[in-house]
Amino acid sequence: MKKQWYKDAVYYEVNVKAFQDSNDDGIGDFPGLTSRLDYLADLGVGCLWLMPMYPSPLKDGGYDISDYRDIHPDLGTLDDFKKFLAEAHARGIKVITDLVMNHTSDTHFWFQEALKGIDNPYHDYYVWSDNDKKYAGTRIIFIDTETSNWTFADSVGQYYWHRFFSHQPDLNYDNPKVQEEMLDIVRYWLDMGIDGFRVDAIPYLFEREGTSNENLPETHAFIKRIRKVMDAEYPQAMLLAEANQEPEALLDFFGDGDEFHMAYHFPLMPRMFMALKKKDVSPVIEVLNKTPAIPEGCQWMMFLRNHDELTLEIVSTEEQEYMLKTYAPENRMKSNLGIRRRLMPLLDGNQRANQMMNAMLFAMPGAPIIYYGDEIGMGENIHLNDRDGVRTPMQWDAGKNGGFSNAAAHNLILPVIGDPLYCPACVNVAHQEAVASSLLNFLKKLIQVRKGLKAFAYGTIEILDTGNVRVLAFVRRTADSVVICVFNVSAEAQWCLLSLSSYAGKKMRECFSGAGFPSVDGGSYTVMMEGYGWYYLETE
Ligand code: NOJ
Ligand code: CA
């Protein structure tokens, strides 16, 4: 078992703009984030993923980059960033940043030049066509706003290609100069000392007529090229793939262990929510059974929520309808093919369900990531635009603007949650630090417990038959440790009988409580749980 930091770490996604404001302009920034590093270290976070922090018109949360080599002036300076990085490292926290390779903002210098004429040296940095009929087999991702993947540019009399918003032209990876530019950008940030990248929208780099224009062999070849550079020059750094794809397509992004180190497990996420609502763990078992083995050195990233909508792109139409009906009862909760809501309100504010879902996530074969604010059960504001409703200011205390900023409320990057159930007066870090039974203290402990269970980061998984659709059980195992995990996805007490003959005679310890449990006598083992109960049972 080779130890690798990225397999072990518990991750935390930060939206710097909304985390902590240090200069009272209403926008979170790097000095602010730096001042909150002790909080993150205390929580036990091992690696931060920063949403894009580059100069940008911010028409897509910063995923519309206008300069890959600087920091957005609202967030601070490059020196502020370097100071933050050093302070994070001093606390043993790694930092990965978002790398948006597929597209730039239309305000990027390259695109502005490209618009000047077809002879401009930058014109070929983007993908152009004389008509909008090319690549007709390609789906549109942002169906709420876009009607085509092509937009006409008057100045050159051609259409440019974009998989996302029309203000985000796709880069042309068939141009060797674009490949070189991106490799230079990769080196630029790794030279500065960051620990890797979350690579945005990776399936879409290349286009070929007659295909879906996703996951093309050319795209994989370019990823291998990046990985080769990283292995040779920055062997400690990690690459994480954002590819919203079926399990088989995801597997390809690991290559033979020579592409991504990690990839989000998109297929699992909606199935965990489905299991909870249906009080039936079959969707989770099904997806785990479909999850392929991945090359040595690779790891899944397991998540429940992030800064985007809870995406339903890779579930069946029937499952999609079920999810929308149960988790998005109001129209404004829907976004594209998903649900723009936060974890706690999705779970109807039920802390016990939340704890069980997190316990399940943490035991899955991968590394877990927490979306900022979800550790205190922050709420959402479905009246804000696009996905802003899940990107509101972090709630630190019950004071002005939830402790996020001293600016006037109307100057904040986004309004603080006002819903009486979720506003800072009810949901904030300071309060939850003081209350032993809070969600925050639960997660802090869960992170510590996971750190002690190497089988979670490195072990195999074997699903056990429970004879009860409300109960999921599996064994996580390495050569020298065995953890049997059991979860009740219903609000009612449940029991199950596990067949554990291979562990006959073994003593059991429940890891979260540290309590001794009955030994495994004979072959079968009875487990009883209260509603949303769960156990991590380690054999001794
Ligand atoms: C994926 C990001 O997670 C999302 O926020 C963004 O809108 C799209 N990529 C387009 O850049
Ligand atoms: Ca600020």
Coordinates of C-alpha atoms and ligand atoms in Angstrom, one line a residue:
M1 CA 0.0 0.0 0.0
K2 CA 1.8 3.1 -1.2
K3 CA 0.7 6.2 0.7
Q4 CA -0.2 9.2 -1.4
W5 CA -1.4 12.5 0.1
Y6 CA -4.2 13.0 -2.3
K7 CA -5.7 9.6 -1.6
D8 CA -5.8 10.3 2.1
A9 CA -6.8 13.9 2.3
V10 CA -10.2 15.3 3.2
Y11 CA -10.9 18.1 0.8
Y12 CA -12.8 21.4 1.1
E13 CA -14.0 23.6 -1.7
V14 CA -13.7 27.3 -1.2
N15 CA -15.3 30.2 -3.0
V16 CA -12.7 32.8 -2.1
K17 CA -15.1 35.7 -3.0
A18 CA -17.6 34.5 -0.5
F19 CA -15.4 33.2 2.4
Q20 CA -14.0 36.2 4.3
D21 CA -13.6 39.8 3.4
S22 CA -10.5 41.5 4.9
N23 CA -10.8 45.1 3.5
D24 CA -14.5 45.9 3.9
D25 CA -15.3 46.1 0.2
G26 CA -17.9 43.3 0.5
I27 CA -15.8 40.8 -1.4
G28 CA -14.0 37.9 0.1
D29 CA -10.2 37.9 -0.6
F30 CA -7.0 36.1 0.0
P31 CA -6.0 37.9 3.2
G32 CA -9.5 37.0 4.5
L33 CA -9.0 33.4 3.5
T34 CA -5.6 33.4 5.1
S35 CA -7.1 34.7 8.4
R36 CA -9.5 31.7 8.4
L37 CA -6.8 29.0 7.8
D38 CA -6.8 28.1 11.5
Y39 CA -10.5 27.3 11.3
L40 CA -9.8 25.0 8.3
A41 CA -6.8 23.4 10.0
D42 CA -8.9 22.8 13.1
L43 CA -11.7 21.3 11.0
G44 CA -9.0 18.8 9.8
V45 CA -9.1 19.7 6.1
G46 CA -6.1 18.3 4.2
C47 CA -6.5 20.1 0.9
L48 CA -8.3 23.1 -0.3
W49 CA -9.8 23.4 -3.8
L50 CA -10.1 27.1 -4.8
M51 CA -12.7 28.0 -7.4
P52 CA -11.1 30.2 -10.1
M53 CA -9.3 33.2 -8.6
Y54 CA -8.1 34.7 -11.8
P55 CA -9.0 38.1 -13.4
S56 CA -12.4 37.6 -15.0
P57 CA -15.6 39.5 -15.8
L58 CA -17.2 37.0 -13.4
K59 CA -20.1 36.2 -15.7
D60 CA -19.7 32.5 -14.7
G61 CA -18.3 32.6 -11.2
G62 CA -14.8 33.1 -12.5
Y63 CA -14.9 30.2 -14.9
D64 CA -14.6 32.9 -17.6
I65 CA -10.9 33.7 -17.3
S66 CA -9.4 36.8 -18.8
D67 CA -5.9 36.2 -17.6
Y68 CA -4.5 32.9 -16.5
R69 CA -1.4 34.3 -14.7
D70 CA -2.8 36.7 -12.2
I71 CA -5.2 37.1 -9.3
H72 CA -8.6 38.9 -9.6
P73 CA -7.9 42.4 -8.2
D74 CA -11.0 42.1 -5.9
L75 CA -9.4 39.0 -4.3
G76 CA -6.0 40.5 -3.7
T77 CA -2.6 40.5 -5.4
L78 CA -0.3 37.7 -6.4
D79 CA 1.7 38.4 -3.3
D80 CA -1.4 37.9 -1.2
F81 CA -1.9 34.6 -2.9
K82 CA 1.7 33.5 -2.3
K83 CA 1.3 34.5 1.4
F84 CA -1.9 32.5 1.6
L85 CA -0.2 29.5 0.0
A86 CA 2.7 29.6 2.4
E87 CA 0.4 29.9 5.4
A88 CA -1.7 27.0 4.2
H89 CA 1.4 24.9 3.7
A90 CA 2.7 25.9 7.2
R91 CA -0.5 24.3 8.6
G92 CA -0.1 21.1 6.5
I93 CA -2.9 22.1 4.1
K94 CA -2.4 21.5 0.4
V95 CA -4.0 23.8 -2.2
I96 CA -5.3 22.9 -5.6
T97 CA -6.7 25.6 -7.9
D98 CA -9.2 25.4 -10.7
L99 CA -7.8 25.3 -14.2
V100 CA -10.3 26.1 -16.9
M101 CA -8.6 24.7 -19.9
N102 CA -11.5 24.3 -22.3
H103 CA -12.5 27.9 -22.7
T104 CA -11.6 31.5 -21.9
S105 CA -13.7 34.6 -21.3
D106 CA -14.5 36.5 -24.5
T107 CA -12.6 39.4 -22.8
H108 CA -9.3 37.4 -22.8
F109 CA -6.6 39.1 -24.9
W110 CA -6.4 36.0 -27.2
F111 CA -10.1 36.2 -28.1
Q112 CA -10.0 40.0 -28.4
E113 CA -7.1 39.6 -30.9
A114 CA -8.9 36.7 -32.6
L115 CA -11.9 38.9 -33.3
K116 CA -9.7 41.3 -35.2
G117 CA -9.5 39.2 -38.3
I118 CA -8.9 35.7 -39.7
D119 CA -5.3 36.6 -40.3
N120 CA -4.6 37.6 -36.7
P121 CA -2.1 35.1 -35.1
Y122 CA -4.6 34.5 -32.3
H123 CA -7.6 33.7 -34.6
D124 CA -6.6 30.1 -34.7
Y125 CA -6.6 29.9 -30.8
Y126 CA -10.3 29.4 -31.1
V127 CA -12.7 27.1 -33.0
W128 CA -14.4 28.7 -36.0
S129 CA -16.8 27.8 -38.7
D130 CA -18.5 29.6 -41.6
N131 CA -21.8 28.1 -40.6
D132 CA -23.5 26.9 -37.4
K133 CA -24.2 23.4 -38.7
K134 CA -20.8 21.8 -37.9
Y135 CA -20.6 19.3 -35.1
A136 CA -24.4 18.8 -35.1
G137 CA -24.2 15.8 -32.8
T138 CA -23.1 17.8 -29.8
R139 CA -25.4 18.3 -26.8
I140 CA -26.0 21.8 -25.3
I141 CA -25.0 21.9 -21.6
F142 CA -26.4 25.2 -20.4
I143 CA -29.9 24.6 -21.8
D144 CA -31.5 27.3 -19.7
T145 CA -29.5 30.0 -21.5
E146 CA -28.0 28.7 -24.8
T147 CA -29.7 27.5 -27.9
S148 CA -26.6 26.7 -29.9
N149 CA -22.9 25.8 -29.3
W150 CA -22.1 28.4 -32.1
T151 CA -22.2 32.2 -31.8
F152 CA -21.7 34.6 -34.7
A153 CA -18.9 37.1 -34.5
D154 CA -19.6 40.1 -36.8
S155 CA -16.0 41.3 -37.0
V156 CA -14.8 38.1 -38.7
G157 CA -18.0 36.9 -40.3
Q158 CA -17.7 33.5 -38.7
Y159 CA -19.2 31.5 -35.9
Y160 CA -17.1 30.5 -32.8
W161 CA -17.6 27.3 -30.9
H162 CA -18.6 27.3 -27.1
R163 CA -19.7 24.3 -25.0
F164 CA -20.9 26.7 -22.2
F165 CA -22.0 30.3 -22.2
S166 CA -21.6 32.2 -25.5
H167 CA -19.2 34.5 -23.6
Q168 CA -16.9 31.5 -23.1
P169 CA -15.3 30.6 -26.5
D170 CA -13.7 27.2 -26.6
L171 CA -9.9 27.0 -27.2
N172 CA -8.7 25.2 -30.2
Y173 CA -6.5 22.4 -29.0
D174 CA -5.6 21.3 -32.5
N175 CA -3.4 24.4 -32.5
P176 CA -0.1 23.4 -31.0
K177 CA 0.4 26.9 -29.7
V178 CA -2.7 26.5 -27.5
Q179 CA -1.3 23.3 -26.1
E180 CA 2.0 25.0 -25.3
E181 CA 0.3 28.0 -23.7
M182 CA -1.7 25.7 -21.4
L183 CA 1.5 23.7 -20.5
D184 CA 3.2 27.0 -19.6
I185 CA 0.2 28.0 -17.4
V186 CA 0.4 24.6 -15.7
R187 CA 4.1 25.2 -15.0
Y188 CA 3.5 28.8 -13.9
W189 CA 1.3 27.8 -11.0
L190 CA 3.1 24.6 -10.0
D191 CA 6.4 26.7 -9.9
M192 CA 4.6 29.0 -7.5
G193 CA 4.1 25.9 -5.3
I194 CA 0.5 24.9 -5.6
D195 CA -0.3 21.2 -5.2
G196 CA -2.3 20.5 -8.3
F197 CA -5.3 21.4 -10.3
R198 CA -9.0 20.6 -10.5
V199 CA -9.3 20.7 -14.3
D200 CA -12.6 22.1 -15.4
A201 CA -14.7 20.7 -18.2
I202 CA -12.1 18.2 -19.3
P203 CA -14.1 16.1 -21.7
Y204 CA -14.6 18.9 -24.3
L205 CA -11.1 19.9 -25.4
F206 CA -11.2 18.5 -28.9
E207 CA -13.9 18.4 -31.6
R208 CA -14.3 15.9 -34.4
E209 CA -17.2 15.7 -36.9
G210 CA -19.6 12.8 -36.4
T211 CA -18.8 12.4 -32.7
S212 CA -20.4 13.7 -29.5
N213 CA -17.3 15.8 -29.1
E214 CA -16.8 14.5 -25.6
N215 CA -13.9 12.2 -24.3
L216 CA -12.2 12.1 -27.7
P217 CA -8.9 10.2 -28.1
E218 CA -7.2 13.5 -28.9
T219 CA -8.3 14.9 -25.6
H220 CA -6.9 11.9 -23.7
A221 CA -3.6 12.3 -25.6
F222 CA -3.3 15.9 -24.5
I223 CA -4.0 14.9 -20.9
K224 CA -1.2 12.3 -21.1
R225 CA 1.1 15.1 -22.3
I226 CA 0.3 17.3 -19.3
R227 CA 0.7 14.4 -16.9
K228 CA 4.0 13.5 -18.3
V229 CA 5.3 17.1 -17.7
M230 CA 3.9 16.9 -14.2
D231 CA 5.4 13.5 -13.4
A232 CA 8.8 14.7 -14.7
E233 CA 8.8 18.2 -13.2
Y234 CA 6.3 18.2 -10.3
P235 CA 5.9 14.6 -9.1
Q236 CA 4.1 15.5 -5.9
A237 CA 1.3 17.4 -7.7
M238 CA -2.2 16.1 -8.4
L239 CA -4.6 16.4 -11.3
L240 CA -8.3 16.1 -10.6
A241 CA -10.8 15.7 -13.5
E242 CA -14.1 17.4 -13.7
A243 CA -15.9 15.1 -16.1
N244 CA -19.6 14.7 -15.7
Q245 CA -19.7 11.3 -17.3
E246 CA -20.8 7.7 -16.9
P247 CA -18.5 5.3 -15.0
E248 CA -16.9 3.7 -18.1
A249 CA -16.1 7.1 -19.6
L250 CA -14.7 8.3 -16.3
L251 CA -12.4 5.3 -16.2
D252 CA -10.7 6.5 -19.4
F253 CA -9.7 9.7 -17.6
F254 CA -7.4 7.7 -15.4
G255 CA -5.7 6.2 -18.5
D256 CA -3.2 3.6 -17.4
G257 CA -2.5 5.6 -14.4
D258 CA -1.0 8.2 -16.8
E259 CA -3.8 10.7 -17.0
F260 CA -5.7 12.1 -14.0
H261 CA -4.8 11.0 -10.4
M262 CA -8.4 11.7 -9.4
A263 CA -11.8 12.2 -10.8
Y264 CA -15.1 13.2 -9.3
H265 CA -17.5 10.3 -8.9
F266 CA -20.4 12.0 -10.6
P267 CA -22.6 8.9 -10.9
L268 CA -22.7 8.1 -7.2
M269 CA -23.8 11.5 -6.0
P270 CA -27.4 11.6 -7.2
R271 CA -27.9 8.0 -6.2
M272 CA -27.1 8.7 -2.6
F273 CA -29.9 11.4 -2.6
M274 CA -32.2 9.0 -4.3
A275 CA -31.6 6.2 -1.8
L276 CA -32.4 8.5 1.0
K277 CA -35.7 9.7 -0.4
K278 CA -36.7 6.2 -1.6
K279 CA -35.6 4.6 1.7
D280 CA -34.0 2.0 -0.5
V281 CA -30.3 1.6 -1.0
S282 CA -30.5 -0.2 -4.3
P283 CA -29.5 2.9 -6.4
V284 CA -26.3 3.2 -4.4
I285 CA -25.5 -0.6 -4.7
E286 CA -26.2 -0.5 -8.4
V287 CA -23.8 2.4 -9.0
L288 CA -21.1 0.9 -6.8
N289 CA -21.4 -2.4 -8.7
K290 CA -20.9 -0.4 -11.9
T291 CA -17.9 1.5 -10.6
P292 CA -14.9 0.0 -12.3
A293 CA -11.6 -0.7 -10.6
I294 CA -9.2 2.1 -11.2
P295 CA -5.4 2.0 -11.8
E296 CA -3.0 2.0 -8.8
G297 CA -2.2 5.5 -7.8
C298 CA -5.7 6.8 -8.7
Q299 CA -8.5 7.8 -6.5
W300 CA -12.2 8.9 -6.7
M301 CA -13.3 12.2 -5.3
M302 CA -16.6 11.7 -3.5
F303 CA -19.0 14.6 -3.1
L304 CA -22.5 15.4 -2.2
R305 CA -22.7 19.1 -3.2
N306 CA -20.5 21.7 -4.8
H307 CA -20.9 25.3 -6.3
D308 CA -22.9 24.0 -9.3
E309 CA -26.4 22.7 -9.5
L310 CA -26.9 19.1 -8.2
T311 CA -26.5 17.7 -11.7
L312 CA -28.8 15.1 -13.2
E313 CA -27.1 14.8 -16.5
I314 CA -26.2 11.2 -16.1
V315 CA -29.3 9.6 -14.6
S316 CA -32.2 8.1 -16.6
T317 CA -35.2 10.3 -17.5
E318 CA -37.2 8.5 -14.9
E319 CA -34.6 9.0 -12.2
Q320 CA -34.3 12.7 -13.2
E321 CA -38.1 13.2 -12.8
Y322 CA -38.0 11.5 -9.4
M323 CA -35.2 13.7 -8.2
L324 CA -36.8 16.9 -9.5
K325 CA -40.2 16.0 -8.0
T326 CA -38.8 15.1 -4.6
Y327 CA -35.8 17.5 -4.2
A328 CA -36.9 20.5 -6.4
P329 CA -40.6 21.1 -5.7
E330 CA -40.4 24.7 -6.7
N331 CA -39.5 25.8 -10.2
R332 CA -36.8 28.2 -9.1
M333 CA -34.9 25.3 -7.5
K334 CA -34.2 23.8 -11.0
S335 CA -31.3 24.8 -13.1
N336 CA -30.4 23.3 -16.5
L337 CA -30.6 19.6 -15.8
G338 CA -30.2 19.9 -12.1
I339 CA -31.1 21.3 -8.7
R340 CA -29.6 24.5 -7.4
R341 CA -29.8 23.9 -3.7
R342 CA -27.6 23.4 -0.7
L343 CA -27.2 20.1 1.2
M344 CA -29.0 21.0 4.5
P345 CA -32.2 22.3 2.9
L346 CA -32.2 19.4 0.4
L347 CA -32.3 17.2 3.5
D348 CA -35.2 19.3 5.0
G349 CA -32.8 20.5 7.7
N350 CA -32.6 17.1 9.2
Q351 CA -29.2 17.0 11.0
R352 CA -29.4 13.2 11.6
A353 CA -29.9 12.5 7.9
N354 CA -27.1 14.9 7.1
Q355 CA -24.7 13.1 9.5
M356 CA -25.6 9.7 8.1
M357 CA -25.1 11.0 4.5
N358 CA -21.7 12.4 5.4
A359 CA -20.8 9.2 7.2
M360 CA -21.7 7.2 4.1
L361 CA -19.7 9.6 1.9
F362 CA -16.6 9.4 4.1
A363 CA -16.7 5.6 3.9
M364 CA -17.0 5.4 0.2
P365 CA -14.0 4.2 -1.9
G366 CA -12.4 7.6 -2.5
A367 CA -11.6 10.8 -0.8
P368 CA -14.4 13.1 0.4
I369 CA -14.9 16.8 -0.3
I370 CA -16.9 19.2 1.7
Y371 CA -18.4 22.3 0.0
Y372 CA -17.8 25.4 2.1
G373 CA -20.7 26.2 4.5
D374 CA -22.1 22.7 4.3
E375 CA -20.1 21.8 7.4
I376 CA -22.5 24.1 9.3
G377 CA -25.6 23.3 7.3
M378 CA -25.8 26.6 5.5
G379 CA -29.0 27.4 3.5
E380 CA -29.7 28.6 0.0
N381 CA -31.4 31.5 -1.7
I382 CA -33.3 30.3 -4.7
H383 CA -34.2 33.9 -5.7
L384 CA -30.6 34.7 -6.7
N385 CA -29.5 34.2 -10.3
D386 CA -28.1 31.1 -11.9
R387 CA -26.1 29.2 -9.2
D388 CA -25.5 32.2 -6.9
G389 CA -28.1 30.9 -4.4
V390 CA -25.5 28.3 -3.2
R391 CA -22.5 30.7 -3.3
T392 CA -23.6 33.1 -0.6
P393 CA -21.2 34.5 2.1
M394 CA -19.9 32.1 4.7
Q395 CA -21.6 32.5 8.1
W396 CA -19.0 32.9 10.8
D397 CA -21.0 34.4 13.6
A398 CA -24.4 36.1 14.4
G399 CA -23.0 39.6 13.9
K400 CA -23.1 42.0 11.0
N401 CA -23.2 40.2 7.6
G402 CA -22.6 36.9 9.5
G403 CA -19.0 38.0 10.2
F404 CA -18.2 37.8 6.5
S405 CA -17.6 41.5 6.0
N406 CA -17.9 44.9 7.5
A407 CA -19.2 46.4 4.3
A408 CA -22.8 47.8 4.0
A409 CA -25.1 44.9 3.2
H410 CA -26.0 46.3 -0.2
N411 CA -22.3 46.2 -1.2
L412 CA -21.7 42.5 -0.5
I413 CA -20.8 40.2 -3.4
L414 CA -24.0 38.3 -2.7
P415 CA -26.6 38.8 0.1
V416 CA -26.2 36.8 3.2
I417 CA -28.9 34.2 3.7
G418 CA -32.0 35.9 5.2
D419 CA -34.3 32.8 5.6
P420 CA -35.1 32.8 9.3
L421 CA -34.2 29.1 9.5
Y422 CA -30.8 29.5 7.9
C423 CA -29.7 33.1 8.6
P424 CA -26.5 33.8 10.5
A425 CA -28.5 34.2 13.8
C426 CA -29.3 30.5 13.6
V427 CA -26.6 29.0 11.5
N428 CA -23.0 30.1 12.1
V429 CA -19.5 28.8 13.0
A430 CA -19.1 30.4 16.4
H431 CA -22.4 29.0 17.7
Q432 CA -21.6 25.5 16.3
E433 CA -18.1 25.6 17.8
A434 CA -19.7 26.2 21.2
V435 CA -22.3 23.4 20.9
A436 CA -21.0 19.9 21.4
S437 CA -23.8 18.3 19.3
S438 CA -23.5 20.6 16.3
L439 CA -23.0 19.5 12.7
L440 CA -19.7 21.2 12.7
N441 CA -18.4 19.3 15.7
F442 CA -19.8 16.1 14.2
L443 CA -17.8 16.7 10.9
K444 CA -14.7 17.6 12.8
K445 CA -14.8 14.3 14.6
L446 CA -15.8 12.4 11.4
I447 CA -12.7 13.8 9.7
Q448 CA -10.5 12.7 12.6
V449 CA -12.0 9.2 12.6
R450 CA -11.5 8.8 8.9
K451 CA -7.9 9.8 9.2
G452 CA -7.4 6.8 11.5
L453 CA -9.1 4.4 9.1
K454 CA -6.6 3.8 6.3
A455 CA -9.0 1.2 4.7
F456 CA -11.2 4.2 3.7
A457 CA -8.5 5.8 1.7
Y458 CA -6.7 2.7 0.4
G459 CA -9.0 -0.3 0.9
T460 CA -11.1 -2.4 -1.3
I461 CA -14.9 -2.5 -1.1
E462 CA -17.2 -5.4 -0.9
I463 CA -20.9 -5.0 -0.6
L464 CA -22.7 -7.2 1.9
D465 CA -26.2 -8.5 1.6
T466 CA -28.4 -7.1 4.4
G467 CA -31.7 -8.5 3.4
N468 CA -33.2 -5.1 4.2
V469 CA -33.5 -2.5 1.4
R470 CA -33.3 0.3 4.0
V471 CA -29.8 -0.8 5.0
L472 CA -26.5 -0.5 3.1
A473 CA -23.5 -2.5 4.3
F474 CA -20.1 -2.9 2.9
V475 CA -16.6 -4.0 4.0
R476 CA -13.6 -1.7 3.4
R477 CA -10.4 -3.7 3.7
T478 CA -6.6 -3.4 3.4
A479 CA -4.1 -6.2 4.2
D480 CA -4.1 -5.3 7.9
S481 CA -7.5 -3.6 8.6
V482 CA -11.2 -4.4 8.1
V483 CA -14.0 -1.9 8.6
I484 CA -17.6 -3.0 8.2
C485 CA -19.8 0.0 7.4
V486 CA -23.6 -0.1 8.0
F487 CA -26.1 2.7 7.2
N488 CA -29.8 3.0 7.7
V489 CA -31.2 5.4 5.1
S490 CA -34.6 5.6 6.7
A491 CA -36.0 7.7 9.6
E492 CA -37.2 4.5 11.3
A493 CA -35.2 2.1 13.4
Q494 CA -33.9 -0.9 11.3
W495 CA -31.9 -4.1 11.8
C496 CA -30.1 -6.4 9.5
L497 CA -28.3 -9.7 9.7
L498 CA -24.9 -9.7 8.1
S499 CA -23.1 -12.9 7.1
L500 CA -19.6 -12.4 8.5
S501 CA -18.2 -15.9 8.6
S502 CA -14.8 -14.8 7.4
Y503 CA -14.5 -12.8 10.6
A504 CA -15.8 -15.4 13.0
G505 CA -14.4 -15.0 16.5
K506 CA -13.2 -11.4 15.9
K507 CA -13.9 -8.7 18.4
M508 CA -15.7 -5.6 17.1
R509 CA -15.2 -1.9 17.9
E510 CA -17.4 0.9 16.7
C511 CA -14.9 3.5 15.5
F512 CA -17.0 6.7 15.8
S513 CA -17.9 6.1 19.4
G514 CA -14.9 3.9 20.3
A515 CA -17.4 1.5 21.9
G516 CA -16.7 -2.3 22.1
F517 CA -19.4 -4.2 20.2
P518 CA -20.3 -7.9 20.5
S519 CA -17.8 -10.3 18.9
V520 CA -18.6 -12.1 15.7
D521 CA -19.7 -15.5 17.0
G522 CA -20.4 -18.0 14.3
G523 CA -21.2 -16.7 10.9
S524 CA -24.0 -14.1 11.3
Y525 CA -24.0 -10.8 13.0
T526 CA -27.1 -8.8 14.0
V527 CA -26.9 -5.0 13.7
M528 CA -29.6 -2.8 15.1
M529 CA -29.8 0.9 14.3
E530 CA -32.0 3.9 15.1
G531 CA -33.4 6.1 12.3
Y532 CA -30.5 7.3 10.1
G533 CA -28.2 5.3 12.3
W534 CA -24.9 4.0 11.1
Y535 CA -21.7 2.3 12.3
Y536 CA -18.1 1.9 11.3
L537 CA -17.3 -1.5 12.8
E538 CA -13.6 -2.4 12.9
T539 CA -12.6 -5.9 13.6
E540 CA -9.8 -6.3 16.1
Ligands
NOJ1 C1 -17.8 23.6 -14.7 C2 -17.9 24.5 -13.5 O1 -18.0 23.7 -12.3 C3 -19.1 25.4 -13.7 O2 -19.3 26.2 -12.5 C4 -18.9 26.3 -14.9 O3 -20.1 27.0 -15.1 C5 -18.7 25.4 -16.1 N1 -17.6 24.4 -15.9 C6 -18.3 26.2 -17.3 O4 -17.0 26.8 -17.1
CA2 CA -12.3 42.3 0.1

